[in-house]
Amino acid sequence: MTSGRRGQWQTAAEILTRVSRHPGITRAAVAQELGLSTSSATEVTARLRDAQLLSEAPAPSRGRGRPTTLLQAHPSGPLALALDLRQSNWRTAVVGLDGSFLSQDDHRHRTRRASTVLGNLRRAVLEAQDLYGERLRAVGLAVPGTLRGSLLLQSSAPEWAALDLETITADTDLPLVAGNDATLSGLAEARGGAAVGAGTALHLIIEAGIGGTLLIDGAPALGASGAAGEFGHTPYGDRSRACLCGAHGCWNLEVDGRALAYHLQEPDPDDPHAYTLQVLARTDAAAVQAVEKVVAAIGAGLAGLVNAHDPDVITIGGLAVPLRAAAEDVFHQAYLASLMHFHRADPPPVVPAAHQSDGPLRGAAALALDHLTTEEALASWAATR
């Protein structure tokens, strides 16, 4: 490929990245953002139409000025498969280059045996490949656990630890890009949710334990090996209590259904998510006090992260939303009391995530679309047209 051709795909990648992250963006807006002349933008988008990467539709008229077009995914263009693996279920979505979901399905686990779970995800990949053929170009996966590359190092479901996720796409030509579910949920908020435009944002989600991510200019901080954001394993809790991760005093032990069961002197629940909802529905004094203890631990822990990272905004998802709502005053007091003095006059807002349960799936889609809009992936696609 000549240097000129590399330049062509660099500009194309920049255009398609904006299309995937800003549905409904106009050609004029893209040209302005990238500093392209009208003629250059017209020429490049024409090439992308010919390569079945883009289609255009007239933009609504806004008075005087040259008419422009809306940039959209080509109806015969490349697709990604997004997968969201959870404790009780797994979800799939086929995603167009502009981030639109062409299809979406939800499946329940009949068993959480690792081999069965991986087999189900692999079947979903093969079925999508059979249905869409060469249009399917990447698979994005959100998983509830700590990842290093495609290896699941540990999970809140112990039977899933040390899984090699590459088996999902083995013997196919599809690249797999995987990420922690809380990290990808935060990515979804930065791309099209409650953290859009924030220079520094924290995202936290409670399901079985608490996870999250620190986002700088919309990009998650992944750490040296990709395992950053394990906020649930900060030592905010009782140092006499051991966590499954191997550490003692983890925040995880204070903020979910297992914490509620501990305060209620009941056995650890098999399904911490369902158990939390059951306790939240109760009105007896013991349940109310247990919820307040958990909510206070959430508020104080969030304040600690604010002191460390100084975010513009904190977005929360999963069970963090109903838990906070159940004891708003307790949360507010614990949050403010644990902030450094200079933060208290204007504390970073703590707001519900826009995508909530869809966050990990949309984040997995965003991860796969980031792959589809690289120069190499676009050149590979165009070579088959």
Short mmCIF file of C-alpha atoms in Angstrom, two decimals:
data_model
loop_
_atom_site.label_atom_id
_atom_site.label_comp_id
_atom_site.label_asym_id
_atom_site.label_seq_id
_atom_site.Cartn_x
_atom_site.Cartn_y
_atom_site.Cartn_z
CA MET A 1 0.00 0.00 0.00
CA THR A 2 1.42 3.37 -0.94
CA SER A 3 1.85 6.22 1.53
CA GLY A 4 -1.00 8.01 -0.24
CA ARG A 5 -3.24 5.02 0.22
CA ARG A 6 -2.33 4.81 3.91
CA GLY A 7 -3.38 8.45 4.15
CA GLN A 8 -6.67 7.63 2.49
CA TRP A 9 -7.49 4.99 5.09
CA GLN A 10 -6.34 7.20 7.94
CA THR A 11 -8.89 9.84 6.98
CA ALA A 12 -11.52 7.16 6.34
CA ALA A 13 -10.87 5.66 9.77
CA GLU A 14 -11.28 9.07 11.41
CA ILE A 15 -14.57 9.66 9.58
CA LEU A 16 -15.99 6.24 10.40
CA THR A 17 -14.90 6.53 14.02
CA ARG A 18 -17.05 9.64 14.29
CA VAL A 19 -19.97 7.94 12.56
CA SER A 20 -19.81 5.04 15.03
CA ARG A 21 -19.57 7.34 18.05
CA HIS A 22 -22.02 10.06 16.96
CA PRO A 23 -25.03 8.52 15.19
CA GLY A 24 -26.67 11.02 12.86
CA ILE A 25 -23.55 13.13 12.39
CA THR A 26 -23.49 15.17 9.18
CA ARG A 27 -20.83 15.30 6.53
CA ALA A 28 -20.39 19.02 7.24
CA ALA A 29 -19.81 18.36 10.96
CA VAL A 30 -17.24 15.66 10.21
CA ALA A 31 -15.44 17.94 7.75
CA GLN A 32 -15.31 20.72 10.33
CA GLU A 33 -14.01 18.43 13.09
CA LEU A 34 -11.28 16.97 10.87
CA GLY A 35 -10.39 20.21 9.11
CA LEU A 36 -11.36 18.85 5.68
CA SER A 37 -12.38 21.01 2.76
CA THR A 38 -15.84 20.43 1.31
CA SER A 39 -14.34 18.84 -1.79
CA SER A 40 -12.11 16.50 0.26
CA ALA A 41 -14.99 15.40 2.47
CA THR A 42 -17.13 14.76 -0.61
CA GLU A 43 -14.36 12.74 -2.28
CA VAL A 44 -13.60 10.56 0.76
CA THR A 45 -17.25 9.83 1.55
CA ALA A 46 -17.79 8.87 -2.10
CA ARG A 47 -14.99 6.31 -1.78
CA LEU A 48 -16.55 5.00 1.41
CA ARG A 49 -19.91 4.61 -0.34
CA ASP A 50 -18.23 2.68 -3.15
CA ALA A 51 -16.57 0.42 -0.55
CA GLN A 52 -20.01 -0.19 1.07
CA LEU A 53 -18.89 1.42 4.30
CA LEU A 54 -21.12 4.50 4.30
CA SER A 55 -24.44 5.63 2.96
CA GLU A 56 -25.78 9.17 2.98
CA ALA A 57 -29.20 10.70 3.42
CA PRO A 58 -30.26 14.35 3.10
CA ALA A 59 -29.93 16.21 6.37
CA PRO A 60 -32.89 18.28 7.58
CA SER A 61 -32.77 21.79 6.18
CA ARG A 62 -31.62 24.47 8.61
CA GLY A 63 -32.17 27.56 6.54
CA ARG A 64 -29.53 29.15 4.39
CA GLY A 65 -26.24 27.47 3.57
CA ARG A 66 -25.16 24.55 1.51
CA PRO A 67 -27.19 21.39 2.03
CA THR A 68 -25.35 18.52 3.72
CA THR A 69 -26.02 14.86 4.36
CA LEU A 70 -26.32 12.51 7.32
CA LEU A 71 -23.61 9.84 7.36
CA GLN A 72 -24.95 6.36 8.08
CA ALA A 73 -23.75 2.76 8.01
CA HIS A 74 -24.06 1.17 4.58
CA PRO A 75 -26.87 -1.43 4.53
CA SER A 76 -24.38 -3.99 3.17
CA GLY A 77 -21.46 -2.86 5.31
CA PRO A 78 -19.41 -4.60 8.01
CA LEU A 79 -20.98 -5.74 11.26
CA ALA A 80 -19.85 -6.63 14.77
CA LEU A 81 -21.28 -9.10 17.26
CA ALA A 82 -21.49 -7.83 20.85
CA LEU A 83 -21.73 -10.34 23.72
CA ASP A 84 -22.48 -9.57 27.36
CA LEU A 85 -21.80 -12.45 29.77
CA ARG A 86 -23.50 -12.16 33.16
CA GLN A 87 -24.03 -14.27 36.26
CA SER A 88 -27.54 -15.41 35.36
CA ASN A 89 -27.79 -14.71 31.63
CA TRP A 90 -25.96 -13.65 28.49
CA ARG A 91 -26.96 -11.21 25.79
CA THR A 92 -26.12 -10.74 22.13
CA ALA A 93 -26.47 -7.90 19.64
CA VAL A 94 -25.49 -7.54 15.99
CA VAL A 95 -24.21 -3.99 15.51
CA GLY A 96 -23.88 -1.78 12.45
CA LEU A 97 -20.96 0.54 11.83
CA ASP A 98 -22.99 3.49 13.15
CA GLY A 99 -23.64 1.74 16.47
CA SER A 100 -27.20 0.71 15.64
CA PHE A 101 -28.41 -2.68 16.89
CA LEU A 102 -29.74 -4.80 14.03
CA SER A 103 -30.83 -7.57 16.41
CA GLN A 104 -30.71 -8.25 20.12
CA ASP A 105 -31.34 -11.40 22.19
CA ASP A 106 -31.32 -12.42 25.84
CA HIS A 107 -30.56 -15.98 27.03
CA ARG A 108 -30.69 -17.55 30.50
CA HIS A 109 -27.94 -19.84 31.79
CA ARG A 110 -29.20 -23.35 32.41
CA THR A 111 -25.89 -24.02 34.13
CA ARG A 112 -22.87 -21.87 34.94
CA ARG A 113 -20.43 -24.66 34.08
CA ALA A 114 -17.59 -22.96 32.25
CA SER A 115 -17.49 -25.35 29.30
CA THR A 116 -21.22 -24.95 28.72
CA VAL A 117 -21.12 -21.16 28.97
CA LEU A 118 -18.23 -20.89 26.51
CA GLY A 119 -19.96 -23.37 24.22
CA ASN A 120 -23.12 -21.25 24.17
CA LEU A 121 -21.17 -18.10 23.32
CA ARG A 122 -19.27 -19.93 20.59
CA ARG A 123 -22.56 -21.15 19.06
CA ALA A 124 -23.81 -17.55 19.03
CA VAL A 125 -20.69 -16.51 17.11
CA LEU A 126 -21.02 -19.33 14.58
CA GLU A 127 -24.75 -18.69 14.08
CA ALA A 128 -24.10 -14.99 13.44
CA GLN A 129 -21.32 -15.89 11.03
CA ASP A 130 -23.62 -18.28 9.17
CA LEU A 131 -26.32 -15.61 8.96
CA TYR A 132 -24.20 -12.59 7.99
CA GLY A 133 -21.23 -14.24 6.29
CA GLU A 134 -18.23 -12.03 5.55
CA ARG A 135 -20.07 -8.94 6.80
CA LEU A 136 -19.37 -10.08 10.35
CA ARG A 137 -15.87 -8.79 11.09
CA ALA A 138 -15.33 -8.68 14.88
CA VAL A 139 -16.67 -9.90 18.22
CA GLY A 140 -16.79 -7.72 21.34
CA LEU A 141 -17.29 -9.39 24.73
CA ALA A 142 -18.10 -8.00 28.19
CA VAL A 143 -17.35 -10.31 31.13
CA PRO A 144 -17.80 -9.97 34.90
CA GLY A 145 -14.24 -10.37 36.09
CA THR A 146 -10.61 -9.38 35.87
CA LEU A 147 -9.07 -9.82 32.43
CA ARG A 148 -5.56 -9.97 31.08
CA GLY A 149 -5.90 -10.07 27.33
CA SER A 150 -8.37 -12.86 26.61
CA LEU A 151 -7.71 -14.69 29.90
CA LEU A 152 -10.30 -14.30 32.65
CA LEU A 153 -8.07 -14.20 35.74
CA GLN A 154 -10.82 -14.17 38.34
CA SER A 155 -14.56 -13.69 38.52
CA SER A 156 -17.34 -13.29 41.05
CA ALA A 157 -18.45 -16.67 39.68
CA PRO A 158 -15.52 -18.83 40.91
CA GLU A 159 -16.26 -21.56 38.38
CA TRP A 160 -15.37 -19.15 35.57
CA ALA A 161 -11.88 -18.31 36.83
CA ALA A 162 -8.94 -18.91 34.46
CA LEU A 163 -11.16 -19.18 31.37
CA ASP A 164 -9.47 -18.73 28.01
CA LEU A 165 -12.02 -16.66 26.12
CA GLU A 166 -10.27 -17.15 22.79
CA THR A 167 -12.12 -20.46 22.47
CA ILE A 168 -15.25 -18.45 21.62
CA THR A 169 -13.82 -17.50 18.22
CA ALA A 170 -11.37 -20.37 17.74
CA ASP A 171 -11.16 -21.69 14.17
CA THR A 172 -12.85 -18.57 12.80
CA ASP A 173 -11.22 -15.55 11.22
CA LEU A 174 -13.00 -13.21 13.66
CA PRO A 175 -10.94 -11.14 16.11
CA LEU A 176 -12.16 -11.18 19.71
CA VAL A 177 -11.87 -8.01 21.79
CA ALA A 178 -12.88 -8.49 25.42
CA GLY A 179 -13.22 -6.24 28.43
CA ASN A 180 -14.48 -6.13 31.99
CA ASP A 181 -18.22 -5.47 32.09
CA ALA A 182 -17.94 -2.45 34.40
CA THR A 183 -15.15 -0.95 32.31
CA LEU A 184 -17.19 -1.35 29.14
CA SER A 185 -20.28 0.03 30.83
CA GLY A 186 -18.23 3.12 31.63
CA LEU A 187 -17.03 3.29 28.03
CA ALA A 188 -20.68 3.29 26.91
CA GLU A 189 -21.42 6.20 29.26
CA ALA A 190 -18.48 8.18 27.89
CA ARG A 191 -19.50 7.52 24.27
CA GLY A 192 -23.21 8.18 24.50
CA GLY A 193 -24.40 8.45 28.09
CA ALA A 194 -24.13 10.44 31.29
CA ALA A 195 -20.35 10.98 31.04
CA VAL A 196 -20.22 12.43 27.52
CA GLY A 197 -17.82 15.38 27.42
CA ALA A 198 -16.35 14.80 30.89
CA GLY A 199 -12.59 15.24 31.00
CA THR A 200 -12.32 12.88 33.98
CA ALA A 201 -15.14 10.56 34.95
CA LEU A 202 -15.63 7.66 37.33
CA HIS A 203 -18.07 4.91 36.54
CA LEU A 204 -19.09 2.29 39.08
CA ILE A 205 -21.50 -0.59 38.86
CA ILE A 206 -22.69 -2.96 41.59
CA GLU A 207 -23.84 -6.47 40.73
CA ALA A 208 -21.93 -9.18 42.60
CA GLY A 209 -19.35 -6.82 44.08
CA ILE A 210 -18.47 -3.41 42.72
CA GLY A 211 -16.41 -2.65 39.64
CA GLY A 212 -15.78 0.36 37.53
CA THR A 213 -13.38 2.43 35.54
CA LEU A 214 -11.64 5.78 35.50
CA LEU A 215 -12.16 7.52 32.14
CA ILE A 216 -9.81 10.22 30.90
CA ASP A 217 -11.18 12.15 27.91
CA GLY A 218 -13.59 9.28 27.24
CA ALA A 219 -11.00 6.47 27.34
CA PRO A 220 -10.82 3.93 30.20
CA ALA A 221 -7.55 3.77 32.10
CA LEU A 222 -6.66 0.08 31.66
CA GLY A 223 -3.43 -0.15 33.66
CA ALA A 224 -0.21 -1.99 32.87
CA SER A 225 -1.90 -5.34 32.16
CA GLY A 226 -5.48 -4.30 31.45
CA ALA A 227 -6.75 -5.06 34.95
CA ALA A 228 -7.32 -1.49 36.20
CA GLY A 229 -10.65 -0.46 37.70
CA GLU A 230 -10.96 -3.24 40.30
CA PHE A 231 -12.20 -0.71 42.83
CA GLY A 232 -14.03 -3.44 44.72
CA HIS A 233 -10.69 -4.78 45.91
CA THR A 234 -9.56 -1.58 47.60
CA PRO A 235 -9.22 -2.16 51.39
CA TYR A 236 -12.22 -0.11 52.51
CA GLY A 237 -13.73 -2.97 54.50
CA ASP A 238 -13.16 -5.11 57.59
CA ARG A 239 -9.52 -6.28 57.46
CA SER A 240 -10.43 -9.47 59.34
CA ARG A 241 -12.57 -10.68 56.42
CA ALA A 242 -10.93 -12.51 53.54
CA CYS A 243 -12.04 -11.93 49.95
CA LEU A 244 -12.05 -14.60 47.25
CA CYS A 245 -9.44 -12.51 45.40
CA GLY A 246 -6.88 -13.35 48.11
CA ALA A 247 -6.85 -9.96 49.83
CA HIS A 248 -8.45 -8.95 53.13
CA GLY A 249 -10.89 -6.13 53.82
CA CYS A 250 -12.07 -5.63 50.24
CA TRP A 251 -14.77 -3.04 49.56
CA ASN A 252 -16.64 -5.75 47.64
CA LEU A 253 -17.51 -7.43 50.94
CA GLU A 254 -19.35 -4.30 52.12
CA VAL A 255 -21.54 -3.28 49.19
CA ASP A 256 -23.59 -6.11 47.66
CA GLY A 257 -25.97 -8.93 48.52
CA ARG A 258 -23.27 -10.79 50.42
CA ALA A 259 -22.84 -7.75 52.67
CA LEU A 260 -26.58 -7.58 53.29
CA ALA A 261 -26.61 -11.28 54.21
CA TYR A 262 -23.65 -10.74 56.56
CA HIS A 263 -25.44 -7.91 58.37
CA LEU A 264 -28.63 -9.98 58.55
CA GLN A 265 -26.67 -13.02 59.81
CA GLU A 266 -27.95 -15.09 56.88
CA PRO A 267 -25.97 -17.45 54.60
CA ASP A 268 -24.15 -16.09 51.58
CA PRO A 269 -26.68 -15.96 48.73
CA ASP A 270 -26.12 -18.00 45.57
CA ASP A 271 -27.40 -15.03 43.58
CA PRO A 272 -26.30 -11.77 45.30
CA HIS A 273 -28.19 -9.66 42.74
CA ALA A 274 -31.57 -11.33 43.33
CA TYR A 275 -30.97 -11.39 47.08
CA THR A 276 -30.29 -7.64 47.13
CA LEU A 277 -33.60 -6.95 45.39
CA GLN A 278 -35.38 -9.18 47.92
CA VAL A 279 -33.87 -7.30 50.87
CA LEU A 280 -34.69 -3.94 49.29
CA ALA A 281 -38.34 -5.02 49.09
CA ARG A 282 -38.46 -5.74 52.82
CA THR A 283 -39.66 -3.18 55.40
CA ASP A 284 -38.57 -4.83 58.66
CA ALA A 285 -36.09 -2.98 60.84
CA ALA A 286 -33.28 -5.50 60.36
CA ALA A 287 -33.46 -5.20 56.56
CA VAL A 288 -33.63 -1.40 56.70
CA GLN A 289 -30.55 -1.25 58.96
CA ALA A 290 -28.63 -3.68 56.74
CA VAL A 291 -29.38 -1.57 53.67
CA GLU A 292 -28.28 1.61 55.46
CA LYS A 293 -24.95 0.02 56.43
CA VAL A 294 -24.32 -1.03 52.83
CA VAL A 295 -25.34 2.38 51.46
CA ALA A 296 -23.03 4.14 53.93
CA ALA A 297 -20.16 1.91 52.74
CA ILE A 298 -20.93 2.82 49.13
CA GLY A 299 -21.02 6.56 49.84
CA ALA A 300 -17.79 6.57 51.85
CA GLY A 301 -15.98 4.47 49.27
CA LEU A 302 -17.04 6.73 46.41
CA ALA A 303 -15.70 9.70 48.35
CA GLY A 304 -12.35 7.94 48.68
CA LEU A 305 -12.20 7.53 44.90
CA VAL A 306 -13.08 11.20 44.45
CA ASN A 307 -10.23 12.15 46.78
CA ALA A 308 -7.86 10.01 44.72
CA HIS A 309 -9.01 10.86 41.17
CA ASP A 310 -10.78 14.26 41.28
CA PRO A 311 -13.46 13.42 38.66
CA ASP A 312 -15.87 15.83 37.01
CA VAL A 313 -18.72 13.35 37.43
CA ILE A 314 -19.47 9.90 38.84
CA THR A 315 -21.93 7.65 37.03
CA ILE A 316 -23.40 4.65 38.82
CA GLY A 317 -25.17 1.60 37.47
CA GLY A 318 -26.63 -1.73 38.45
CA LEU A 319 -27.71 -2.17 42.06
CA ALA A 320 -25.95 1.04 43.10
CA VAL A 321 -28.98 2.98 41.85
CA PRO A 322 -31.77 1.29 43.89
CA LEU A 323 -29.50 0.93 46.94
CA ARG A 324 -28.74 4.65 46.97
CA ALA A 325 -32.42 5.50 46.42
CA ALA A 326 -33.40 3.32 49.38
CA ALA A 327 -31.31 5.43 51.80
CA GLU A 328 -30.53 8.70 50.02
CA ASP A 329 -29.84 10.67 53.20
CA VAL A 330 -27.46 8.01 54.50
CA PHE A 331 -25.61 8.00 51.18
CA HIS A 332 -25.33 11.79 51.08
CA GLN A 333 -24.01 12.03 54.64
CA ALA A 334 -21.43 9.27 54.15
CA TYR A 335 -20.31 10.73 50.84
CA LEU A 336 -19.82 14.28 52.13
CA ALA A 337 -18.23 13.21 55.41
CA SER A 338 -15.53 11.22 53.61
CA LEU A 339 -14.61 13.92 51.06
CA MET A 340 -11.58 16.10 51.52
CA HIS A 341 -12.61 19.51 52.80
CA PHE A 342 -12.12 21.40 49.53
CA HIS A 343 -14.43 18.99 47.66
CA ARG A 344 -17.39 19.44 50.00
CA ALA A 345 -18.50 22.86 48.79
CA ASP A 346 -18.91 21.57 45.24
CA PRO A 347 -18.75 17.75 45.28
CA PRO A 348 -18.69 15.88 41.98
CA PRO A 349 -22.26 14.88 41.11
CA VAL A 350 -23.20 11.22 41.43
CA VAL A 351 -25.70 10.46 38.66
CA PRO A 352 -27.41 7.31 37.39
CA ALA A 353 -25.85 5.86 34.25
CA ALA A 354 -27.88 6.48 31.11
CA HIS A 355 -27.58 2.95 29.75
CA GLN A 356 -27.94 0.96 32.98
CA SER A 357 -28.46 -2.74 32.11
CA ASP A 358 -27.53 -2.11 28.47
CA GLY A 359 -24.17 -0.56 29.41
CA PRO A 360 -21.92 -3.64 29.16
CA LEU A 361 -23.49 -4.74 25.87
CA ARG A 362 -23.14 -1.26 24.36
CA GLY A 363 -19.59 -1.07 25.65
CA ALA A 364 -18.75 -4.42 24.05
CA ALA A 365 -20.24 -3.08 20.81
CA ALA A 366 -18.11 0.07 21.07
CA LEU A 367 -14.99 -2.03 21.61
CA ALA A 368 -15.73 -4.10 18.49
CA LEU A 369 -16.53 -0.99 16.43
CA ASP A 370 -13.21 0.54 17.48
CA HIS A 371 -11.59 -2.48 15.84
CA LEU A 372 -13.73 -2.21 12.71
CA THR A 373 -12.75 1.42 12.18
CA THR A 374 -8.98 0.91 12.26
CA GLU A 375 -7.07 1.57 9.04
CA GLU A 376 -6.09 -2.09 8.76
CA ALA A 377 -9.64 -3.39 9.21
CA LEU A 378 -11.05 -0.91 6.68
CA ALA A 379 -8.39 -1.76 4.09
CA SER A 380 -9.10 -5.46 4.61
CA TRP A 381 -12.82 -4.90 4.11
CA ALA A 382 -12.32 -2.80 0.99
CA ALA A 383 -10.06 -5.47 -0.53
CA THR A 384 -13.04 -7.88 -0.60
CA ARG A 385 -15.47 -5.50 -2.31
#
